[in-house]
PDB file of C-alpha atoms in Angstrom:
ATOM      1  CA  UNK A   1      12.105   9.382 -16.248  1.00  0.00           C
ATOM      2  CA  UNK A   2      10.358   8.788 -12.892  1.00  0.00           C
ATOM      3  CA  UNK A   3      11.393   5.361 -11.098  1.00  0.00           C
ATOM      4  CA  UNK A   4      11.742   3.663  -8.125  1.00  0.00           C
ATOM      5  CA  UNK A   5      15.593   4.632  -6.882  1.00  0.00           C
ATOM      6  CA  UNK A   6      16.452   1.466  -4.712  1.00  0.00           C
ATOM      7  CA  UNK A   7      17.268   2.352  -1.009  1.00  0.00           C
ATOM      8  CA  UNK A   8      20.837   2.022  -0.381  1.00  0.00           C
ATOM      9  CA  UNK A   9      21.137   2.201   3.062  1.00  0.00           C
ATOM     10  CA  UNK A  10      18.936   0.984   6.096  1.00  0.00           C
ATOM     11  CA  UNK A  11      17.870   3.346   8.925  1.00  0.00           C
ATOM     12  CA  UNK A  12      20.216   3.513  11.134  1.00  0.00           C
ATOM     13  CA  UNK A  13      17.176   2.943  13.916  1.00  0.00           C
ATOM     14  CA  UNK A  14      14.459   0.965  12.791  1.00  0.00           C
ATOM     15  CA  UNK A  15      12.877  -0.463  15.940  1.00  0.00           C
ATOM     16  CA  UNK A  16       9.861  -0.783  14.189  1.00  0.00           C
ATOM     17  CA  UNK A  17       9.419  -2.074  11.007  1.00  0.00           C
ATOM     18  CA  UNK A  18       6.178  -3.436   8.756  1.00  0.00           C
ATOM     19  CA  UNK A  19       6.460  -5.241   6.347  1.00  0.00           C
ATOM     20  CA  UNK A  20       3.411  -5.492   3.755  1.00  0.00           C
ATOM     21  CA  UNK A  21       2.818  -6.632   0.179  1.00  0.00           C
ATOM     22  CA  UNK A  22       3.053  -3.802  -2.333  1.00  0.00           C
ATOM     23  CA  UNK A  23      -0.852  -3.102  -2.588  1.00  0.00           C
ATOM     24  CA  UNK A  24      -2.207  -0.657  -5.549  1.00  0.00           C
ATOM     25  CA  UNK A  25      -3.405   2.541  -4.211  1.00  0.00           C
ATOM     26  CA  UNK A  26      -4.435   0.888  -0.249  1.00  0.00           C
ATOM     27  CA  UNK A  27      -6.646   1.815   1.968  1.00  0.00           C
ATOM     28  CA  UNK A  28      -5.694   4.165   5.094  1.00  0.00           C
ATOM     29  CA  UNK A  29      -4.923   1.322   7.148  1.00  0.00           C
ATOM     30  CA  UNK A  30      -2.178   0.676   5.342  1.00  0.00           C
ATOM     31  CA  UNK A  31      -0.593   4.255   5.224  1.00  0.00           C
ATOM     32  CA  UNK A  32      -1.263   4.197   9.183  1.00  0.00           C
ATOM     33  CA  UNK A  33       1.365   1.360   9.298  1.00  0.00           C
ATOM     34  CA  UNK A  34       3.634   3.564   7.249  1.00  0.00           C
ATOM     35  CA  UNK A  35       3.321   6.414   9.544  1.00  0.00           C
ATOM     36  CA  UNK A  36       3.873   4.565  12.444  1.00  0.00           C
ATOM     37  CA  UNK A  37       6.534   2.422  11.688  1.00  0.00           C
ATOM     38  CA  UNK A  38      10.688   3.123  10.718  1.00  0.00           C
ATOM     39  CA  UNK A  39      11.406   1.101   8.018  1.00  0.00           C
ATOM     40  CA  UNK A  40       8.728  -0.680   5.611  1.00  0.00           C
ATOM     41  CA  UNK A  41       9.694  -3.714   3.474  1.00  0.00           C
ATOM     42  CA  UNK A  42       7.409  -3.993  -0.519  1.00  0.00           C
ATOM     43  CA  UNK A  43       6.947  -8.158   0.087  1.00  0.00           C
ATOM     44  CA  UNK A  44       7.377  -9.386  -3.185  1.00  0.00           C
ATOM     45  CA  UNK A  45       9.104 -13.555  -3.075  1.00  0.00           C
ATOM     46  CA  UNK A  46       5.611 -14.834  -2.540  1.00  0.00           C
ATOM     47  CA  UNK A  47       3.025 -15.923  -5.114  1.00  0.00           C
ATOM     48  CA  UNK A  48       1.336 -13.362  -6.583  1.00  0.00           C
ATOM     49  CA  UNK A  49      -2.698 -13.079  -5.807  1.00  0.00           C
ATOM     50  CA  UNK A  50      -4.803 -12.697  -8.601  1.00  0.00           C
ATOM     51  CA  UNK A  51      -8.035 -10.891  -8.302  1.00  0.00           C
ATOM     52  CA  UNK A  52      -6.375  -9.359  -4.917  1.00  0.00           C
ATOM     53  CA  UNK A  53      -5.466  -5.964  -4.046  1.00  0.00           C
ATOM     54  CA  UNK A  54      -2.210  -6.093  -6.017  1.00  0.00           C
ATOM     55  CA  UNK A  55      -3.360  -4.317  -8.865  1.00  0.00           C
ATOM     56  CA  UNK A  56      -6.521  -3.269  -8.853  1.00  0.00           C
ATOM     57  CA  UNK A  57      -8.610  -0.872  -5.673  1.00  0.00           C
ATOM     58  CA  UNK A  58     -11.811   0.706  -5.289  1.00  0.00           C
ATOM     59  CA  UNK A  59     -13.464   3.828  -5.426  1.00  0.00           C
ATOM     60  CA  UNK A  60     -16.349   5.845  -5.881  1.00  0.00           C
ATOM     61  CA  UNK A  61     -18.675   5.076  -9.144  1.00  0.00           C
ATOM     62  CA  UNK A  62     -21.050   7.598 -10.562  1.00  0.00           C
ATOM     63  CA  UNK A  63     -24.602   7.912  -8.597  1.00  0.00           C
ATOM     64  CA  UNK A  64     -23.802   5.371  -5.997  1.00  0.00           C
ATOM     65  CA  UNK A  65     -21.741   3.000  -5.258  1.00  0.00           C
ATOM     66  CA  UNK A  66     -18.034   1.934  -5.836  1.00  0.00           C
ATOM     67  CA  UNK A  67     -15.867   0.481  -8.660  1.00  0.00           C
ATOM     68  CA  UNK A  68     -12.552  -0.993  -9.467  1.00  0.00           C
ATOM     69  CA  UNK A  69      -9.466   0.741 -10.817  1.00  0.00           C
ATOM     70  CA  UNK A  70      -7.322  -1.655 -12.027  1.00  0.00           C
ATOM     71  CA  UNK A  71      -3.665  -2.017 -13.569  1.00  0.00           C
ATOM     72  CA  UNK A  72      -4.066  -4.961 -15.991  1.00  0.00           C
ATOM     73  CA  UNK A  73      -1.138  -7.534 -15.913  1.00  0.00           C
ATOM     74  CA  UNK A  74       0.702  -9.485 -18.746  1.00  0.00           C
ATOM     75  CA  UNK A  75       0.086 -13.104 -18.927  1.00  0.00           C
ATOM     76  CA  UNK A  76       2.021 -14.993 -16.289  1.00  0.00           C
ATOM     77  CA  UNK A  77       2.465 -18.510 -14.544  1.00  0.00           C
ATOM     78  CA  UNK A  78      -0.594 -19.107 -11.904  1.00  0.00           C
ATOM     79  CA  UNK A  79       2.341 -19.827  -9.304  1.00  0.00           C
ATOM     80  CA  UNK A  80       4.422 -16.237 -10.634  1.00  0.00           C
ATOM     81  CA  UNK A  81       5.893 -14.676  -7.401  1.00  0.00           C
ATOM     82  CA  UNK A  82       5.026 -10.896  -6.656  1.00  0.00           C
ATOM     83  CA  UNK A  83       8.658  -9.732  -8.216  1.00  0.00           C
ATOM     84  CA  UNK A  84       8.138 -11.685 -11.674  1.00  0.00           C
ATOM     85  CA  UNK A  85       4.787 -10.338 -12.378  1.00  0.00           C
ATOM     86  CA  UNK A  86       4.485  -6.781 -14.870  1.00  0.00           C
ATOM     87  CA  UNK A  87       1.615  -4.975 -15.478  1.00  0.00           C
ATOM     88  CA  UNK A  88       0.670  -4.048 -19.132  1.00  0.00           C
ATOM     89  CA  UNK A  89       2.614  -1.497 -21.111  1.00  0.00           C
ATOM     90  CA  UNK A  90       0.945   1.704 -22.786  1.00  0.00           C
ATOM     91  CA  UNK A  91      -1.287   4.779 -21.484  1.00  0.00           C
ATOM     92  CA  UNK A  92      -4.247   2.821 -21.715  1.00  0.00           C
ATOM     93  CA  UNK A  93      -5.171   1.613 -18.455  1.00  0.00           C
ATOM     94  CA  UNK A  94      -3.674   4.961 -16.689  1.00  0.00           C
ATOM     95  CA  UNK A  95      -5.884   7.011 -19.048  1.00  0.00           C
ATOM     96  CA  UNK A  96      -9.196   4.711 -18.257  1.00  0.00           C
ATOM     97  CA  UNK A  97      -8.055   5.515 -14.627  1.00  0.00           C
ATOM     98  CA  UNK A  98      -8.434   9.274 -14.859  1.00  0.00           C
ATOM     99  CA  UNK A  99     -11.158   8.824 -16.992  1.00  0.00           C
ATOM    100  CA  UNK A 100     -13.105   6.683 -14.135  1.00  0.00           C
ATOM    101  CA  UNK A 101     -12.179   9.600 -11.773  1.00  0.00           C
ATOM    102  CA  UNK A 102     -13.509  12.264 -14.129  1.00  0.00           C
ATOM    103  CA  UNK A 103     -16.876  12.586 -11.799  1.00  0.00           C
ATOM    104  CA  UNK A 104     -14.982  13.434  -8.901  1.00  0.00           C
ATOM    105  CA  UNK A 105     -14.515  16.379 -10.517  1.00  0.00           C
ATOM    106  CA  UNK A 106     -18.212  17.449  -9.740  1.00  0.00           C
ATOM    107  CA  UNK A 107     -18.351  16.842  -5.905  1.00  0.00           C
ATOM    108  CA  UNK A 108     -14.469  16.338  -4.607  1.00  0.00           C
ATOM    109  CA  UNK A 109     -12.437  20.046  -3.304  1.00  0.00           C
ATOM    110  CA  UNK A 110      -9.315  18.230  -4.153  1.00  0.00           C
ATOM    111  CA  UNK A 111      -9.587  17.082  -7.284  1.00  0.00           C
ATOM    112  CA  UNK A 112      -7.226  18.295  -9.403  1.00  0.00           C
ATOM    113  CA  UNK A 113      -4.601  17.786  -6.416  1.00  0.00           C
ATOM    114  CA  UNK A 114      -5.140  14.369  -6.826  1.00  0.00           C
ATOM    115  CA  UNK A 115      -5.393  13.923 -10.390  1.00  0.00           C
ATOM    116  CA  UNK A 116      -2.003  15.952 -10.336  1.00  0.00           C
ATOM    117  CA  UNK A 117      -0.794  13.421  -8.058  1.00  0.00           C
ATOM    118  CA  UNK A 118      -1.959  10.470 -10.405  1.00  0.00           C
ATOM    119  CA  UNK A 119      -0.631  11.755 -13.195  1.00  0.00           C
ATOM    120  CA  UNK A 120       2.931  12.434 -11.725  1.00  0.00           C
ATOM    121  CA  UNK A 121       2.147   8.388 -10.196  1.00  0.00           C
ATOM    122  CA  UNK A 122       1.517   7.549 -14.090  1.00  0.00           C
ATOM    123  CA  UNK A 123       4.608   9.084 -15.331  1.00  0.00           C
ATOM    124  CA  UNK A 124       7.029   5.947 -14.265  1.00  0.00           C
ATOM    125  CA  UNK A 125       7.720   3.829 -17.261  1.00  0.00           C
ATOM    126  CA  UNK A 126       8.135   1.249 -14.493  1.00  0.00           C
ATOM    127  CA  UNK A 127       6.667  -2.533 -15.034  1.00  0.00           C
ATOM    128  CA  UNK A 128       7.224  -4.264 -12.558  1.00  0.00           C
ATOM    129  CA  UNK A 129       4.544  -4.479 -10.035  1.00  0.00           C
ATOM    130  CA  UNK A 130       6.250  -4.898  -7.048  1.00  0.00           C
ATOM    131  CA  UNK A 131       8.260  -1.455  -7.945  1.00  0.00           C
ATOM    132  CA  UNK A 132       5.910   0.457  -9.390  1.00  0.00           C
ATOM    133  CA  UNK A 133       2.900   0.280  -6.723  1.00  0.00           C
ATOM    134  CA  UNK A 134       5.966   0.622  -4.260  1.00  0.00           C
ATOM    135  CA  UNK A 135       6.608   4.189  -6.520  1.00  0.00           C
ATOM    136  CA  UNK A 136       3.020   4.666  -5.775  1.00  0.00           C
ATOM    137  CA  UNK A 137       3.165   4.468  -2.043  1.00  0.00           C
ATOM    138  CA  UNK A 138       6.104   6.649  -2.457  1.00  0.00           C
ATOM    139  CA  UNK A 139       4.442   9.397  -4.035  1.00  0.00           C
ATOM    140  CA  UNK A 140       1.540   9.445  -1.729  1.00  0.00           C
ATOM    141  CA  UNK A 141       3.700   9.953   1.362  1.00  0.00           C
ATOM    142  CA  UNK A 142       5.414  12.880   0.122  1.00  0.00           C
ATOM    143  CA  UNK A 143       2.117  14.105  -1.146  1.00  0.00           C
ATOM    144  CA  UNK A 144       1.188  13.750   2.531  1.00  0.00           C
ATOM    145  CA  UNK A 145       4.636  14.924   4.159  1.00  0.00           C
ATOM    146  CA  UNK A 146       4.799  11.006   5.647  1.00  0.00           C
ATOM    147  CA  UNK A 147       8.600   9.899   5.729  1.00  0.00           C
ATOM    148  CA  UNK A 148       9.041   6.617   4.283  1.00  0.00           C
ATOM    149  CA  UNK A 149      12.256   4.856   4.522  1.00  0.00           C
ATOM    150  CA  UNK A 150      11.709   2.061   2.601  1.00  0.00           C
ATOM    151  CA  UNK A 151      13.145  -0.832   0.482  1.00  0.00           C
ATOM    152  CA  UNK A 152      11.578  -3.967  -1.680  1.00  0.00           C
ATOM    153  CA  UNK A 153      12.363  -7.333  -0.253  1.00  0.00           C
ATOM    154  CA  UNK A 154      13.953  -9.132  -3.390  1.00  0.00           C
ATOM    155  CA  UNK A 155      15.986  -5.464  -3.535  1.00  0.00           C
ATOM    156  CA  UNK A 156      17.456  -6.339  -0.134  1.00  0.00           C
ATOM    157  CA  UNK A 157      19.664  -9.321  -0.392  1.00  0.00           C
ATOM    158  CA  UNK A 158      18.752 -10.219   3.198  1.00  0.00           C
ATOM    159  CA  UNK A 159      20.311 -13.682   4.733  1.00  0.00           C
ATOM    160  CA  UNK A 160      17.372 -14.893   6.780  1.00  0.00           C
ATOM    161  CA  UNK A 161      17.393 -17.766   9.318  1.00  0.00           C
ATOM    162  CA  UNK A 162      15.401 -20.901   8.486  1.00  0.00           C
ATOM    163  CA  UNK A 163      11.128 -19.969   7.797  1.00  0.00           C
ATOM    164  CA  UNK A 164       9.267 -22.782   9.122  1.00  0.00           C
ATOM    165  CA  UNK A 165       5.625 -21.258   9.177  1.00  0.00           C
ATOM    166  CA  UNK A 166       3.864 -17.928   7.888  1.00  0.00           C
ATOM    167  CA  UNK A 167       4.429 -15.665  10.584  1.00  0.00           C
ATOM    168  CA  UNK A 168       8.177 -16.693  10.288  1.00  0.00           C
ATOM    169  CA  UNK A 169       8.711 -14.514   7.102  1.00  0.00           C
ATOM    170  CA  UNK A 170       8.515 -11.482   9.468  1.00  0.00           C
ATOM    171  CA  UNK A 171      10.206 -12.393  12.477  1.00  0.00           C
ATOM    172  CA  UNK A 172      13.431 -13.528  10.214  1.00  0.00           C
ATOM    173  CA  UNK A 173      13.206 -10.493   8.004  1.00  0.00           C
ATOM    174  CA  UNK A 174      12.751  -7.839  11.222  1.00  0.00           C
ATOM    175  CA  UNK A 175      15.663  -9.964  12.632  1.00  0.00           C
ATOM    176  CA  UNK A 176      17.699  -9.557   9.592  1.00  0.00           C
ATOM    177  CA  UNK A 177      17.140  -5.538   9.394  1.00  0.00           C
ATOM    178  CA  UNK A 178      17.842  -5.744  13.635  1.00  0.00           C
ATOM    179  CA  UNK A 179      14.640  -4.389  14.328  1.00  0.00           C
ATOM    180  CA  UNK A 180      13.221  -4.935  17.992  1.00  0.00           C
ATOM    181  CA  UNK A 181       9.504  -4.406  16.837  1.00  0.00           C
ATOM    182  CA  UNK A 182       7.742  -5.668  14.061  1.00  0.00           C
ATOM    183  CA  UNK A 183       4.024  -4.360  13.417  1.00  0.00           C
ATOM    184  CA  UNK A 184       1.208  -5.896  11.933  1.00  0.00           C
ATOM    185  CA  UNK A 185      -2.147  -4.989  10.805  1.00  0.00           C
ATOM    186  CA  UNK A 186      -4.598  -6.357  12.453  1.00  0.00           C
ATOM    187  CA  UNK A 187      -5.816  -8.878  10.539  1.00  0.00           C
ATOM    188  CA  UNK A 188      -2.722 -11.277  10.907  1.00  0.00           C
ATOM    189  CA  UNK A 189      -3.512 -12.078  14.541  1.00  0.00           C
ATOM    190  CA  UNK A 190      -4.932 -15.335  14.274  1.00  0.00           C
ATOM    191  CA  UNK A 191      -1.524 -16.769  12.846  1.00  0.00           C
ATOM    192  CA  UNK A 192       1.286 -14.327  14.765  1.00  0.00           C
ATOM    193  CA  UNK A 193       2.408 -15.523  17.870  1.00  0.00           C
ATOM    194  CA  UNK A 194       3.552 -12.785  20.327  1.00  0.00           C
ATOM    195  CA  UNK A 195       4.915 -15.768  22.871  1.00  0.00           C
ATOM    196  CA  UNK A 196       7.644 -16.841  19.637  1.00  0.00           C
ATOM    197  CA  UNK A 197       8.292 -13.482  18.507  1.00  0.00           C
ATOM    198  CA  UNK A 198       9.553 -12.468  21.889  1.00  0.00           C
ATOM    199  CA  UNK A 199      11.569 -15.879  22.655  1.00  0.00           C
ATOM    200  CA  UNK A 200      13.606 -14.466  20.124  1.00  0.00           C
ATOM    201  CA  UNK A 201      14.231 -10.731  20.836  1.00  0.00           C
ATOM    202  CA  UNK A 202      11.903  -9.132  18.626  1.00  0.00           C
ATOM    203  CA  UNK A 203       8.172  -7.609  20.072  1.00  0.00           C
ATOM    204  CA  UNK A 204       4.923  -7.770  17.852  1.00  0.00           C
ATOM    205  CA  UNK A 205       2.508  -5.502  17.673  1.00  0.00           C
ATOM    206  CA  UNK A 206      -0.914  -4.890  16.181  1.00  0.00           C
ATOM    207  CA  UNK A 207      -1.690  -1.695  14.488  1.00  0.00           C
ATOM    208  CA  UNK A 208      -5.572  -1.017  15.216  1.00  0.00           C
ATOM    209  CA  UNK A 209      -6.779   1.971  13.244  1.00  0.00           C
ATOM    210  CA  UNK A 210     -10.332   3.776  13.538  1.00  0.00           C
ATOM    211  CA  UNK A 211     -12.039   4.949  10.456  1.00  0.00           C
ATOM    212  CA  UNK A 212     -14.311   7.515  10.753  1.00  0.00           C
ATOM    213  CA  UNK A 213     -16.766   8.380   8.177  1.00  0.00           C
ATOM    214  CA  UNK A 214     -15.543  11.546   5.923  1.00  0.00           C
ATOM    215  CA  UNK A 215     -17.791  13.824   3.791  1.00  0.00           C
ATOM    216  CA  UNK A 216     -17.670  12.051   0.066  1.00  0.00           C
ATOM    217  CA  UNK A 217     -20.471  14.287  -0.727  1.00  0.00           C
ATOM    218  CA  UNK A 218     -23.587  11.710  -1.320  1.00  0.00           C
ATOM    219  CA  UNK A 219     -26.205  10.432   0.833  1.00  0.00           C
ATOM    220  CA  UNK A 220     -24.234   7.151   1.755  1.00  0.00           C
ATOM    221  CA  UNK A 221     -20.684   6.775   2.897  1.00  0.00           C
ATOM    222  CA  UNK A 222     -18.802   3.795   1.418  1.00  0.00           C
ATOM    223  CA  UNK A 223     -16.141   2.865   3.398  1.00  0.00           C
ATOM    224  CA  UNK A 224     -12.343   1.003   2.756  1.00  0.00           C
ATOM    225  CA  UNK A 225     -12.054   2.914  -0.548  1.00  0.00           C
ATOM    226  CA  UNK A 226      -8.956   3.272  -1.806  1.00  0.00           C
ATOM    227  CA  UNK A 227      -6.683   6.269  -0.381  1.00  0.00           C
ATOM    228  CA  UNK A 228      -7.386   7.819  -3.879  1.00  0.00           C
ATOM    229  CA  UNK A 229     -11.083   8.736  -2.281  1.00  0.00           C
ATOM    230  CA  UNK A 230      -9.728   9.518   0.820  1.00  0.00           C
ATOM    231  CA  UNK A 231      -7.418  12.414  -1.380  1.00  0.00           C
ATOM    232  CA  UNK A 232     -10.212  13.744  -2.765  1.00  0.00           C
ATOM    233  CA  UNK A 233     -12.385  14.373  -0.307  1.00  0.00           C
ATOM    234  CA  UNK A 234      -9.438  15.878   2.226  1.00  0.00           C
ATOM    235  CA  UNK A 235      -6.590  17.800   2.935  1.00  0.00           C
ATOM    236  CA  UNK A 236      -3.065  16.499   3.725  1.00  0.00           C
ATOM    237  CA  UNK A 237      -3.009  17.511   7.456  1.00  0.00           C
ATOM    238  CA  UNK A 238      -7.180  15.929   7.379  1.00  0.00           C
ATOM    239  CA  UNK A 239      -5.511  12.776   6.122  1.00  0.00           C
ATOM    240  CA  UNK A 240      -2.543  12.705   8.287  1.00  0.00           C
ATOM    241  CA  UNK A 241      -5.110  12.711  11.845  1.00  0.00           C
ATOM    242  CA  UNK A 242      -7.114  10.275  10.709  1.00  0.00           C
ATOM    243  CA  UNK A 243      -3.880   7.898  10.269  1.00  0.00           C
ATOM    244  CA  UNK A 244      -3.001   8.888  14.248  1.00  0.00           C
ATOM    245  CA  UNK A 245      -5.949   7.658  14.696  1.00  0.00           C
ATOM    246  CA  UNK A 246      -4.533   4.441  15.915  1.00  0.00           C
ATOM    247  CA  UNK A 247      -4.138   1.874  18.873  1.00  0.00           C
ATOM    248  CA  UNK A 248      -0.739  -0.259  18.591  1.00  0.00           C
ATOM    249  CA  UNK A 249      -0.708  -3.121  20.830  1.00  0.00           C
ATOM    250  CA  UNK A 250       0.577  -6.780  21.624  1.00  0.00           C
TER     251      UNK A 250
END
């Protein structure tokens, strides 16, 4: 059976570690911190988002346009954390998936590469959705020859020092795995502060990636699709320049 085999040992270098929610299928952006970074921490003690990007992503719909894919969850508490909440059991939804992907088929060189991929994705029994989309990210960086040393917070059994605000979470956890760099994405620069992060010994940085327009074969380009698009439409070593095609900076 395909599953998530926990981590058992940290890098023994991981200067720079990211640490992100386990997202369903993300964008580029997200692989770019991957790629980038030493270690990467699946952030799964906080309450889990519903109509987010935990279980569901987008990608091209017939014509024009994009859709939803989506992992349907089992009923849970409105305040469930990350780690407590499972997606449904059954072939269903993974079947709808390829079935929503079907017109790909039509237009996208790499189809059956990444429907391959999916279906080796789909394989996991897994539930949980912290582990599973974590499998996920897995898969796709070996699919793209990206290490990815890796572990899931609530896996970890970190001691971290007292979290006072939001932006504490990280600097205690990159403390706790004695990283000197933690990296961001960009969009959590209105509430990091560089000035605190450095007081005590650990440097933040902002990964800044450019996405340039690829070929999805239609008259319009719809961009932050889900990597799933981005698989289809290019090869490995296409994929892999785009995600160097960063700017990391305080």
């Amino acid at each position: 059976m395909l599953m998530l085999s926990k981590q058992q040992t940290l890098p023994v270098v991981a200067e720079k570690v990211a640490i992100m929610q386990p997202y369903f299928f993300p964008y580029l952006g997200y692989f770019a911190l991957i790629k980038h970074t030493d270690f990467f921490v699946s952030f799964d003690p906080v309450q889990y988002i519903r109509k987010g990007w935990m279980n569901r992503n987008r990608v091209l719909k017939p014509g024009e346009g994009w859709q939803y894919i989506t992992a349907p969850v089992q009923a849970a508490d409105r305040d469930a954390l990350i780690k407590e909440v499972q997606v449904v059991e059954g072939e269903a939804w993974k079947m709808q998936i390829l079935r929503q992907l079907e017109h790909y088929k039509k237009r996208a060189p790499y189809y059956a590469e990444v429907t391959a991929l999916l279906e080796s994705c789909f394989a996991s029994p897994e539930l949980s959705i912290s582990r599973l989309n974590t499998f996920y990210l897995l898969q796709v960086c070996q699919y793209l020859a990206i290490p990815f040393s890796y572990d899931i917070f609530s896996d970890l059994n970190l001691t971290l020092g007292p979290v006072a605000a939001p932006d504490e979470w990280a600097l205690r956890t990159s403390q706790a795995l004695g990283a000197t760099t933690y990296v961001n994405a960009p969009g959590g620069r209105e509430f990091f502060h560089p000035e605190k992060y450095a007081s005590e010994g650990v440097s933040l940085q902002f990964l800044d990636i450019t996405l340039e327009p690829y070929s999805q074969r239609r008259p319009t380009f719809e961009a932050g699709l889900s990597i799933v698009d981005v698989l289809m439409f290019n090869t490995p070593e296409q994929v892999c320049a785009m995600l160097d095609n960063v700017v990391l900076a305080g």
